[in-house]
């Protein structure tokens, strides 16, 4: 059996380029010149006898061999780091990059407080956030672009492990000077006389609302459609109408302009969960953030 020998630095160089999809960004992370980084990658490919990366002037992507080698390289580096640090001081000294994908409403109000605590405890761990729609978040986890995600879809996917952490209701977002803002609750029937705004039909949140309304025999009338919930809230704040949004889309503390009013008949809710690729273990660094988000979700649910 042939003996393959390469330096740890070459393995780290490959993982950095693969994760950043950029020689320039990876070189900055590793404090190397781009030519030096390229030489490490070329040496690694020569030793393996296979091309790991496809390069153009503007883009870097993994080959099929590169995708397989990336997973094995991450696992090898994680095991080596765990062995070097030891179990007792792993959490204090661990470094690396964690990529988490999450829907924008989570990224805006729920995630920041968790990341503040996480980075204070683990300053050597870098975090990248992919804040996109539910389908993009799901695909990022399945494809390996993200270590794990926070989403409200994925329970039906065989490739995904879904662990529920938080259930939230949809509320009516309105300006504080809107007549409905004085109500303790409103029904969907109350909205027939209002200018109702919503996210577009490609949104997972829109599908949840329409499915719930269809079961109750109700229909929603839409005055304005947008692509993102945060844009929707901006429209509400500008006084263009009202909108049904997930509770987490609104600040946990009192907002200067907006208020969230409970919506009923029917009550529409969604369950947020941590999603990860089935059969692919998390790195020690990713596992730390995963556990912190799970605990924060339980605390919010309590």
mmCIF file of C-alpha atoms in Angstrom:
data_model
loop_
_atom_site.group_PDB
_atom_site.id
_atom_site.type_symbol
_atom_site.label_atom_id
_atom_site.label_comp_id
_atom_site.label_asym_id
_atom_site.label_seq_id
_atom_site.Cartn_x
_atom_site.Cartn_y
_atom_site.Cartn_z
ATOM 1 C CA UNK A 1 0.000 0.000 0.000
ATOM 2 C CA UNK A 2 1.473 3.375 -1.045
ATOM 3 C CA UNK A 3 2.229 5.855 1.731
ATOM 4 C CA UNK A 4 0.771 9.321 1.180
ATOM 5 C CA UNK A 5 2.510 12.088 3.086
ATOM 6 C CA UNK A 6 1.621 15.763 3.229
ATOM 7 C CA UNK A 7 1.899 18.563 5.778
ATOM 8 C CA UNK A 8 -0.883 19.681 8.092
ATOM 9 C CA UNK A 9 -0.471 23.183 6.646
ATOM 10 C CA UNK A 10 -1.421 21.900 3.193
ATOM 11 C CA UNK A 11 -4.575 20.321 4.580
ATOM 12 C CA UNK A 12 -5.480 23.530 6.406
ATOM 13 C CA UNK A 13 -4.849 25.525 3.240
ATOM 14 C CA UNK A 14 -7.245 23.348 1.237
ATOM 15 C CA UNK A 15 -9.998 23.555 3.858
ATOM 16 C CA UNK A 16 -9.632 27.344 4.075
ATOM 17 C CA UNK A 17 -9.966 27.792 0.289
ATOM 18 C CA UNK A 18 -12.905 25.367 0.129
ATOM 19 C CA UNK A 19 -14.775 27.129 2.939
ATOM 20 C CA UNK A 20 -14.191 30.655 1.629
ATOM 21 C CA UNK A 21 -14.472 29.778 -2.117
ATOM 22 C CA UNK A 22 -11.696 32.311 -2.577
ATOM 23 C CA UNK A 23 -7.892 32.135 -2.635
ATOM 24 C CA UNK A 24 -7.686 35.781 -1.569
ATOM 25 C CA UNK A 25 -9.938 35.403 1.475
ATOM 26 C CA UNK A 26 -8.266 32.125 2.487
ATOM 27 C CA UNK A 27 -4.811 33.687 2.145
ATOM 28 C CA UNK A 28 -5.893 36.550 4.412
ATOM 29 C CA UNK A 29 -7.243 34.095 6.993
ATOM 30 C CA UNK A 30 -3.996 32.104 6.988
ATOM 31 C CA UNK A 31 -1.735 35.188 6.777
ATOM 32 C CA UNK A 32 -0.146 33.881 3.562
ATOM 33 C CA UNK A 33 0.500 35.355 0.155
ATOM 34 C CA UNK A 34 -1.748 34.017 -2.602
ATOM 35 C CA UNK A 35 1.184 32.423 -4.491
ATOM 36 C CA UNK A 36 2.267 30.593 -1.317
ATOM 37 C CA UNK A 37 -1.281 29.371 -0.761
ATOM 38 C CA UNK A 38 -1.543 28.205 -4.389
ATOM 39 C CA UNK A 39 1.692 26.239 -4.033
ATOM 40 C CA UNK A 40 0.321 24.390 -1.009
ATOM 41 C CA UNK A 41 -2.842 23.438 -2.894
ATOM 42 C CA UNK A 42 -0.881 22.368 -5.980
ATOM 43 C CA UNK A 43 1.436 20.213 -3.850
ATOM 44 C CA UNK A 44 -1.538 18.554 -2.151
ATOM 45 C CA UNK A 45 -3.211 17.815 -5.505
ATOM 46 C CA UNK A 46 0.068 16.417 -6.869
ATOM 47 C CA UNK A 47 0.447 14.094 -3.860
ATOM 48 C CA UNK A 48 -3.149 12.873 -4.154
ATOM 49 C CA UNK A 49 -2.991 12.635 -7.924
ATOM 50 C CA UNK A 50 -6.354 14.346 -8.285
ATOM 51 C CA UNK A 51 -7.698 17.865 -8.850
ATOM 52 C CA UNK A 52 -9.539 19.137 -5.769
ATOM 53 C CA UNK A 53 -10.556 22.611 -6.954
ATOM 54 C CA UNK A 54 -11.829 24.100 -10.186
ATOM 55 C CA UNK A 55 -10.457 27.618 -10.596
ATOM 56 C CA UNK A 56 -11.497 30.525 -12.778
ATOM 57 C CA UNK A 57 -10.438 34.154 -12.561
ATOM 58 C CA UNK A 58 -13.452 34.948 -10.370
ATOM 59 C CA UNK A 59 -14.616 31.717 -8.803
ATOM 60 C CA UNK A 60 -13.306 28.668 -6.969
ATOM 61 C CA UNK A 61 -15.416 25.516 -6.631
ATOM 62 C CA UNK A 62 -14.871 21.974 -5.401
ATOM 63 C CA UNK A 63 -14.579 19.044 -7.784
ATOM 64 C CA UNK A 64 -16.418 15.830 -6.903
ATOM 65 C CA UNK A 65 -13.188 14.463 -5.441
ATOM 66 C CA UNK A 66 -12.693 17.747 -3.595
ATOM 67 C CA UNK A 67 -16.111 17.547 -1.923
ATOM 68 C CA UNK A 68 -15.369 14.080 -0.563
ATOM 69 C CA UNK A 69 -11.868 15.090 0.505
ATOM 70 C CA UNK A 70 -13.229 18.220 2.257
ATOM 71 C CA UNK A 71 -15.467 16.190 4.574
ATOM 72 C CA UNK A 72 -12.622 13.830 5.419
ATOM 73 C CA UNK A 73 -10.191 16.703 5.898
ATOM 74 C CA UNK A 74 -12.538 18.486 8.305
ATOM 75 C CA UNK A 75 -13.003 15.279 10.276
ATOM 76 C CA UNK A 76 -9.255 14.701 10.420
ATOM 77 C CA UNK A 77 -8.536 18.260 11.559
ATOM 78 C CA UNK A 78 -11.280 18.115 14.174
ATOM 79 C CA UNK A 79 -9.973 14.851 15.588
ATOM 80 C CA UNK A 80 -6.439 16.198 15.650
ATOM 81 C CA UNK A 81 -7.526 19.387 17.395
ATOM 82 C CA UNK A 82 -9.490 17.433 19.986
ATOM 83 C CA UNK A 83 -6.509 15.160 20.621
ATOM 84 C CA UNK A 84 -4.114 18.103 21.001
ATOM 85 C CA UNK A 85 -6.301 20.168 23.298
ATOM 86 C CA UNK A 86 -7.692 17.385 25.447
ATOM 87 C CA UNK A 87 -11.283 17.035 26.586
ATOM 88 C CA UNK A 88 -10.993 19.169 29.718
ATOM 89 C CA UNK A 89 -9.869 22.397 28.018
ATOM 90 C CA UNK A 90 -11.350 21.889 24.555
ATOM 91 C CA UNK A 91 -14.193 24.365 25.055
ATOM 92 C CA UNK A 92 -11.868 27.101 26.307
ATOM 93 C CA UNK A 93 -9.189 26.823 23.626
ATOM 94 C CA UNK A 94 -11.021 25.569 20.553
ATOM 95 C CA UNK A 95 -10.629 27.541 17.336
ATOM 96 C CA UNK A 96 -11.968 27.228 13.825
ATOM 97 C CA UNK A 97 -14.882 28.353 11.675
ATOM 98 C CA UNK A 98 -18.559 27.529 12.215
ATOM 99 C CA UNK A 99 -21.078 28.253 9.462
ATOM 100 C CA UNK A 100 -24.709 28.395 10.551
ATOM 101 C CA UNK A 101 -27.611 28.977 8.162
ATOM 102 C CA UNK A 102 -30.841 30.459 9.490
ATOM 103 C CA UNK A 103 -34.001 32.174 8.352
ATOM 104 C CA UNK A 104 -33.785 36.003 8.555
ATOM 105 C CA UNK A 105 -36.244 36.460 11.436
ATOM 106 C CA UNK A 106 -34.027 34.227 13.584
ATOM 107 C CA UNK A 107 -30.866 35.965 12.372
ATOM 108 C CA UNK A 108 -32.201 39.395 13.273
ATOM 109 C CA UNK A 109 -33.516 39.032 16.815
ATOM 110 C CA UNK A 110 -32.811 35.545 18.233
ATOM 111 C CA UNK A 111 -29.315 34.742 16.957
ATOM 112 C CA UNK A 112 -27.394 37.919 17.957
ATOM 113 C CA UNK A 113 -27.824 37.451 21.702
ATOM 114 C CA UNK A 114 -26.662 33.833 21.445
ATOM 115 C CA UNK A 115 -23.658 34.805 19.319
ATOM 116 C CA UNK A 116 -22.714 37.523 21.795
ATOM 117 C CA UNK A 117 -22.449 34.930 24.572
ATOM 118 C CA UNK A 118 -20.803 32.386 22.285
ATOM 119 C CA UNK A 119 -18.030 34.695 21.057
ATOM 120 C CA UNK A 120 -17.372 35.887 24.609
ATOM 121 C CA UNK A 121 -16.830 32.295 25.745
ATOM 122 C CA UNK A 122 -15.022 31.118 22.607
ATOM 123 C CA UNK A 123 -13.206 34.114 21.108
ATOM 124 C CA UNK A 124 -11.010 31.947 18.870
ATOM 125 C CA UNK A 125 -13.977 30.435 17.009
ATOM 126 C CA UNK A 126 -15.104 32.420 13.966
ATOM 127 C CA UNK A 127 -18.770 32.311 12.927
ATOM 128 C CA UNK A 128 -20.245 32.770 9.467
ATOM 129 C CA UNK A 129 -24.022 33.282 9.164
ATOM 130 C CA UNK A 130 -26.019 32.437 6.027
ATOM 131 C CA UNK A 131 -29.253 34.368 6.564
ATOM 132 C CA UNK A 132 -31.573 33.346 3.754
ATOM 133 C CA UNK A 133 -35.034 31.931 3.101
ATOM 134 C CA UNK A 134 -36.119 28.539 4.416
ATOM 135 C CA UNK A 135 -35.363 26.604 1.216
ATOM 136 C CA UNK A 136 -31.901 28.137 0.879
ATOM 137 C CA UNK A 137 -31.135 27.321 4.511
ATOM 138 C CA UNK A 138 -32.196 23.720 3.962
ATOM 139 C CA UNK A 139 -30.058 23.389 0.834
ATOM 140 C CA UNK A 140 -27.047 24.959 2.558
ATOM 141 C CA UNK A 141 -27.142 22.283 5.255
ATOM 142 C CA UNK A 142 -27.709 19.388 2.844
ATOM 143 C CA UNK A 143 -24.931 20.545 0.497
ATOM 144 C CA UNK A 144 -22.450 21.100 3.328
ATOM 145 C CA UNK A 145 -22.139 24.878 2.850
ATOM 146 C CA UNK A 146 -23.361 25.205 6.443
ATOM 147 C CA UNK A 147 -22.458 23.050 9.429
ATOM 148 C CA UNK A 148 -26.069 23.223 10.615
ATOM 149 C CA UNK A 149 -29.066 25.510 10.406
ATOM 150 C CA UNK A 150 -32.083 26.978 12.180
ATOM 151 C CA UNK A 151 -35.227 26.483 10.137
ATOM 152 C CA UNK A 152 -38.921 25.669 10.246
ATOM 153 C CA UNK A 153 -38.812 23.178 7.361
ATOM 154 C CA UNK A 154 -36.851 19.966 7.041
ATOM 155 C CA UNK A 155 -38.878 17.512 9.104
ATOM 156 C CA UNK A 156 -39.840 15.570 5.971
ATOM 157 C CA UNK A 157 -36.308 15.364 4.557
ATOM 158 C CA UNK A 158 -34.616 11.962 4.937
ATOM 159 C CA UNK A 159 -31.206 13.632 4.647
ATOM 160 C CA UNK A 160 -31.867 15.979 7.562
ATOM 161 C CA UNK A 161 -32.051 15.600 11.335
ATOM 162 C CA UNK A 162 -34.556 18.118 12.756
ATOM 163 C CA UNK A 163 -34.564 18.900 16.490
ATOM 164 C CA UNK A 164 -37.373 21.247 17.527
ATOM 165 C CA UNK A 165 -36.293 24.040 19.856
ATOM 166 C CA UNK A 166 -39.038 26.656 19.776
ATOM 167 C CA UNK A 167 -42.655 27.047 18.686
ATOM 168 C CA UNK A 168 -43.925 30.517 17.886
ATOM 169 C CA UNK A 169 -47.237 31.974 16.758
ATOM 170 C CA UNK A 170 -47.778 34.425 13.968
ATOM 171 C CA UNK A 171 -48.864 37.864 15.186
ATOM 172 C CA UNK A 172 -50.213 40.937 13.483
ATOM 173 C CA UNK A 173 -47.554 43.627 13.100
ATOM 174 C CA UNK A 174 -49.045 47.117 13.162
ATOM 175 C CA UNK A 175 -48.021 50.643 13.980
ATOM 176 C CA UNK A 176 -48.807 51.712 17.528
ATOM 177 C CA UNK A 177 -51.121 54.420 16.178
ATOM 178 C CA UNK A 178 -53.161 51.912 14.115
ATOM 179 C CA UNK A 179 -56.732 51.324 15.410
ATOM 180 C CA UNK A 180 -56.094 47.580 15.818
ATOM 181 C CA UNK A 181 -53.057 48.254 18.024
ATOM 182 C CA UNK A 182 -55.393 48.875 20.987
ATOM 183 C CA UNK A 183 -56.878 45.381 20.682
ATOM 184 C CA UNK A 184 -55.702 42.496 22.889
ATOM 185 C CA UNK A 185 -56.174 40.123 19.950
ATOM 186 C CA UNK A 186 -57.508 40.132 16.395
ATOM 187 C CA UNK A 187 -58.946 37.504 14.076
ATOM 188 C CA UNK A 188 -58.250 36.962 10.401
ATOM 189 C CA UNK A 189 -61.805 38.094 9.762
ATOM 190 C CA UNK A 190 -60.898 41.476 11.269
ATOM 191 C CA UNK A 191 -58.297 41.925 8.544
ATOM 192 C CA UNK A 192 -60.745 41.872 5.638
ATOM 193 C CA UNK A 193 -61.102 45.646 5.935
ATOM 194 C CA UNK A 194 -57.374 46.316 6.282
ATOM 195 C CA UNK A 195 -54.497 46.772 3.849
ATOM 196 C CA UNK A 196 -52.728 43.454 4.469
ATOM 197 C CA UNK A 197 -49.162 43.022 3.266
ATOM 198 C CA UNK A 198 -47.282 39.742 2.999
ATOM 199 C CA UNK A 199 -44.186 37.989 1.739
ATOM 200 C CA UNK A 200 -44.386 36.464 -1.736
ATOM 201 C CA UNK A 201 -45.716 33.003 -2.571
ATOM 202 C CA UNK A 202 -42.240 31.469 -2.689
ATOM 203 C CA UNK A 203 -41.800 32.074 1.037
ATOM 204 C CA UNK A 204 -42.172 29.229 3.520
ATOM 205 C CA UNK A 205 -43.999 31.584 5.891
ATOM 206 C CA UNK A 206 -46.552 32.432 3.200
ATOM 207 C CA UNK A 207 -47.166 28.716 2.577
ATOM 208 C CA UNK A 208 -47.760 28.113 6.304
ATOM 209 C CA UNK A 209 -50.299 30.927 6.501
ATOM 210 C CA UNK A 210 -52.190 29.931 3.362
ATOM 211 C CA UNK A 211 -52.330 26.276 4.423
ATOM 212 C CA UNK A 212 -53.798 27.235 7.813
ATOM 213 C CA UNK A 213 -56.330 29.607 6.265
ATOM 214 C CA UNK A 214 -57.369 27.023 3.671
ATOM 215 C CA UNK A 215 -58.203 24.537 6.435
ATOM 216 C CA UNK A 216 -60.443 27.084 8.124
ATOM 217 C CA UNK A 217 -62.125 28.110 4.877
ATOM 218 C CA UNK A 218 -60.686 31.634 4.951
ATOM 219 C CA UNK A 219 -58.713 33.572 2.360
ATOM 220 C CA UNK A 220 -56.287 36.453 2.737
ATOM 221 C CA UNK A 221 -56.441 39.600 0.625
ATOM 222 C CA UNK A 222 -53.033 41.058 -0.171
ATOM 223 C CA UNK A 223 -52.298 44.720 -0.902
ATOM 224 C CA UNK A 224 -48.487 44.531 -1.143
ATOM 225 C CA UNK A 225 -46.078 41.600 -1.568
ATOM 226 C CA UNK A 226 -42.366 41.693 -0.726
ATOM 227 C CA UNK A 227 -39.567 39.124 -0.635
ATOM 228 C CA UNK A 228 -38.384 39.452 2.972
ATOM 229 C CA UNK A 229 -40.059 39.814 6.351
ATOM 230 C CA UNK A 230 -37.744 42.652 7.403
ATOM 231 C CA UNK A 231 -38.846 44.578 4.314
ATOM 232 C CA UNK A 232 -42.418 43.825 5.315
ATOM 233 C CA UNK A 233 -41.847 45.330 8.760
ATOM 234 C CA UNK A 234 -40.383 48.430 7.130
ATOM 235 C CA UNK A 235 -43.592 48.792 5.109
ATOM 236 C CA UNK A 236 -45.677 48.434 8.274
ATOM 237 C CA UNK A 237 -43.521 51.004 10.052
ATOM 238 C CA UNK A 238 -44.063 53.398 7.158
ATOM 239 C CA UNK A 239 -47.840 53.102 7.680
ATOM 240 C CA UNK A 240 -48.605 51.243 4.442
ATOM 241 C CA UNK A 241 -50.665 48.543 6.146
ATOM 242 C CA UNK A 242 -50.482 45.594 8.543
ATOM 243 C CA UNK A 243 -48.835 42.177 8.208
ATOM 244 C CA UNK A 244 -48.891 38.713 9.782
ATOM 245 C CA UNK A 245 -45.348 37.824 10.854
ATOM 246 C CA UNK A 246 -43.698 35.263 13.129
ATOM 247 C CA UNK A 247 -43.360 36.453 16.720
ATOM 248 C CA UNK A 248 -39.546 36.339 16.481
ATOM 249 C CA UNK A 249 -39.620 38.823 13.611
ATOM 250 C CA UNK A 250 -40.498 41.510 16.154
ATOM 251 C CA UNK A 251 -38.081 42.718 18.849
ATOM 252 C CA UNK A 252 -38.199 40.907 22.183
ATOM 253 C CA UNK A 253 -38.291 44.314 23.880
ATOM 254 C CA UNK A 254 -40.690 47.200 23.273
ATOM 255 C CA UNK A 255 -40.375 48.751 19.822
ATOM 256 C CA UNK A 256 -40.706 52.512 19.372
ATOM 257 C CA UNK A 257 -43.143 52.202 16.461
ATOM 258 C CA UNK A 258 -44.428 48.642 16.059
ATOM 259 C CA UNK A 259 -46.553 46.301 18.136
ATOM 260 C CA UNK A 260 -47.392 42.604 17.745
ATOM 261 C CA UNK A 261 -51.029 41.613 18.332
ATOM 262 C CA UNK A 262 -52.037 37.952 18.814
ATOM 263 C CA UNK A 263 -53.836 36.512 15.757
ATOM 264 C CA UNK A 264 -56.518 33.836 16.055
ATOM 265 C CA UNK A 265 -59.288 31.962 14.240
ATOM 266 C CA UNK A 266 -57.180 30.264 13.066
ATOM 267 C CA UNK A 267 -54.026 30.468 15.148
ATOM 268 C CA UNK A 268 -51.036 30.003 12.849
ATOM 269 C CA UNK A 269 -47.722 28.812 14.249
ATOM 270 C CA UNK A 270 -44.388 27.427 13.136
ATOM 271 C CA UNK A 271 -41.847 25.210 14.884
ATOM 272 C CA UNK A 272 -38.226 26.253 14.628
ATOM 273 C CA UNK A 273 -35.634 23.537 14.826
ATOM 274 C CA UNK A 274 -31.938 22.881 14.497
ATOM 275 C CA UNK A 275 -31.255 21.019 11.256
ATOM 276 C CA UNK A 276 -28.126 19.051 10.425
ATOM 277 C CA UNK A 277 -27.111 16.615 7.693
ATOM 278 C CA UNK A 278 -28.015 13.072 8.718
ATOM 279 C CA UNK A 279 -24.947 10.948 9.363
ATOM 280 C CA UNK A 280 -22.511 13.876 9.266
ATOM 281 C CA UNK A 281 -21.164 14.630 12.769
ATOM 282 C CA UNK A 282 -20.618 18.226 13.786
ATOM 283 C CA UNK A 283 -17.137 19.526 14.484
ATOM 284 C CA UNK A 284 -16.369 20.273 18.159
ATOM 285 C CA UNK A 285 -16.653 24.021 17.485
ATOM 286 C CA UNK A 286 -19.963 23.678 15.629
ATOM 287 C CA UNK A 287 -21.305 21.413 18.346
ATOM 288 C CA UNK A 288 -20.668 24.113 20.958
ATOM 289 C CA UNK A 289 -22.789 26.655 19.059
ATOM 290 C CA UNK A 290 -25.417 24.017 18.266
ATOM 291 C CA UNK A 291 -25.835 23.250 21.983
ATOM 292 C CA UNK A 292 -25.961 26.925 22.929
ATOM 293 C CA UNK A 293 -28.722 27.606 20.380
ATOM 294 C CA UNK A 294 -30.661 24.568 21.574
ATOM 295 C CA UNK A 295 -30.474 25.785 25.188
ATOM 296 C CA UNK A 296 -31.488 29.323 24.192
ATOM 297 C CA UNK A 297 -34.502 27.930 22.314
ATOM 298 C CA UNK A 298 -35.562 25.942 25.353
ATOM 299 C CA UNK A 299 -35.251 29.035 27.543
ATOM 300 C CA UNK A 300 -37.376 31.077 25.124
ATOM 301 C CA UNK A 301 -39.977 28.312 25.073
ATOM 302 C CA UNK A 302 -40.165 28.063 28.869
#
